[in-house]
């Protein structure tokens, strides 16, 4: 890792500033070949963490005037020497600066390579790096908040606390194995069983938050269903705020599942307008109806849209839903008489009642306070916790009967599973997969 890597770390678009990041033992000397401070400041006097202004000699005869800052190892993002050049934010301009930096001795960084170096140098844990990726790619405020909590090390700390508890148990068991004549085993095994169950409960509590976190990360999937002409497409459009689904006065025009995403109360909702529920006439419509039924079965939330009265078709749909349901009586602008069945009455046409519907969707889909970010949002973490929990369950169950050295195998397995979250036991493949999700320059 002695080689010096460089990349444009800002997004490739026209903007106020672009940052070219350089990391590695020679970062400063590479920067010095491209950056010439103004005034009397000699480059050799470069003080870490001070911004200098000066001339940037980019490639292709291009010059810019910008800033340079240097961070001395290990006090930098990557833990290595890092220099950053801040030039004007042009795509071509920043590319020319990078070209000059590469000519000066750096090589172009691969996707996520700066963060990978930060991880290898112990600057951040693996799950913190994943949190950073979630923050960068997050599409809703709740997802960004969850990513930011992950980045802050919350999950790593919890995983380490549980690992410390397991290490204590292993130490006790080790004493049993080393000094069997002292008969520690019999006296302490029930105790160990209880401790293991306590640790399993902590693992399960963390894992259980994934149910919510998954929705926050992927979005809450909402199936908008009901009879043809009930106003499903109109409602989808009204919720999205633009005309995505085709609204037509003739029944059966939405033949497929139409998707669009909207953020409600900081959480992303993926809306699917399902084809009308009725006897399929054409083949295409039949396919649409099959997909619609699938959408209803796999949804996190269903809106059953109807006009007039909640009838047999709607009750059939209701029976098919295994998720929370909101009964939406539509077209209240033409008929405002309650049938006593609706959860809310709206008009997709005039927008009446839609704010109430949005609030209800948020409330039914996720528990209160669920956008605060204290969630597991990565499936990888959930799988690791599930493995830790299973191993602890089997260890606790056999604590009274199995020899201590066999018991320790399960406990080590749990420890290792938690280590995949912190990064201690994550294999090269896991690590490469995680960092390849980052963009170049991060
Ligand atoms: P879908 O088949 O359930 O998707 O129904 P559409 O959204 O295509 O709507 C069918 C017809 O009902 C269209 O002519 C819409 O303009 C009309 N419509 C939908 N919502 C309302 C509403 O709230 N009030 C009134 N008056 N008409 C509506």
mmCIF file of C-alpha atoms in Angstrom, residues 22 29 31 49 59 68 76 121 129 133 161 168 193 195 198 204 211 258 260 263 273 323 330 346 398 408 419:
data_model
loop_
_atom_site.group_PDB
_atom_site.id
_atom_site.type_symbol
_atom_site.label_atom_id
_atom_site.label_comp_id
_atom_site.label_asym_id
_atom_site.label_seq_id
_atom_site.Cartn_x
_atom_site.Cartn_y
_atom_site.Cartn_z
ATOM 1 C CA UNK A 22 -4.197 11.939 -3.076
ATOM 2 C CA UNK A 29 5.536 15.386 -2.862
ATOM 3 C CA UNK A 31 0.927 17.505 -4.677
ATOM 4 C CA UNK A 49 -4.275 20.788 8.184
ATOM 5 C CA UNK A 59 -2.364 18.780 -17.670
ATOM 6 C CA UNK A 68 -4.293 22.645 -1.175
ATOM 7 C CA UNK A 76 -6.147 11.554 7.916
ATOM 8 C CA UNK A 121 -5.310 1.090 8.670
ATOM 9 C CA UNK A 129 -17.654 1.942 6.120
ATOM 10 C CA UNK A 133 -21.904 4.015 1.748
ATOM 11 C CA UNK A 161 -19.794 -5.441 23.789
ATOM 12 C CA UNK A 168 -15.476 -13.718 29.301
ATOM 13 C CA UNK A 193 -26.102 -21.012 30.204
ATOM 14 C CA UNK A 195 -25.147 -15.602 30.484
ATOM 15 C CA UNK A 198 -28.655 -12.993 27.949
ATOM 16 C CA UNK A 204 -31.839 -10.895 18.839
ATOM 17 C CA UNK A 211 -37.706 -5.779 9.997
ATOM 18 C CA UNK A 258 -46.641 0.787 -12.287
ATOM 19 C CA UNK A 260 -42.995 5.236 -8.521
ATOM 20 C CA UNK A 263 -40.876 10.185 0.429
ATOM 21 C CA UNK A 273 -50.581 0.616 -9.094
ATOM 22 C CA UNK A 323 -49.752 -6.914 5.307
ATOM 23 C CA UNK A 330 -62.160 7.526 -3.239
ATOM 24 C CA UNK A 346 -60.219 11.010 -0.237
ATOM 25 C CA UNK A 398 -26.017 -27.609 25.720
ATOM 26 C CA UNK A 408 -16.671 -23.335 23.174
ATOM 27 C CA UNK A 419 -16.630 -10.260 13.901
#
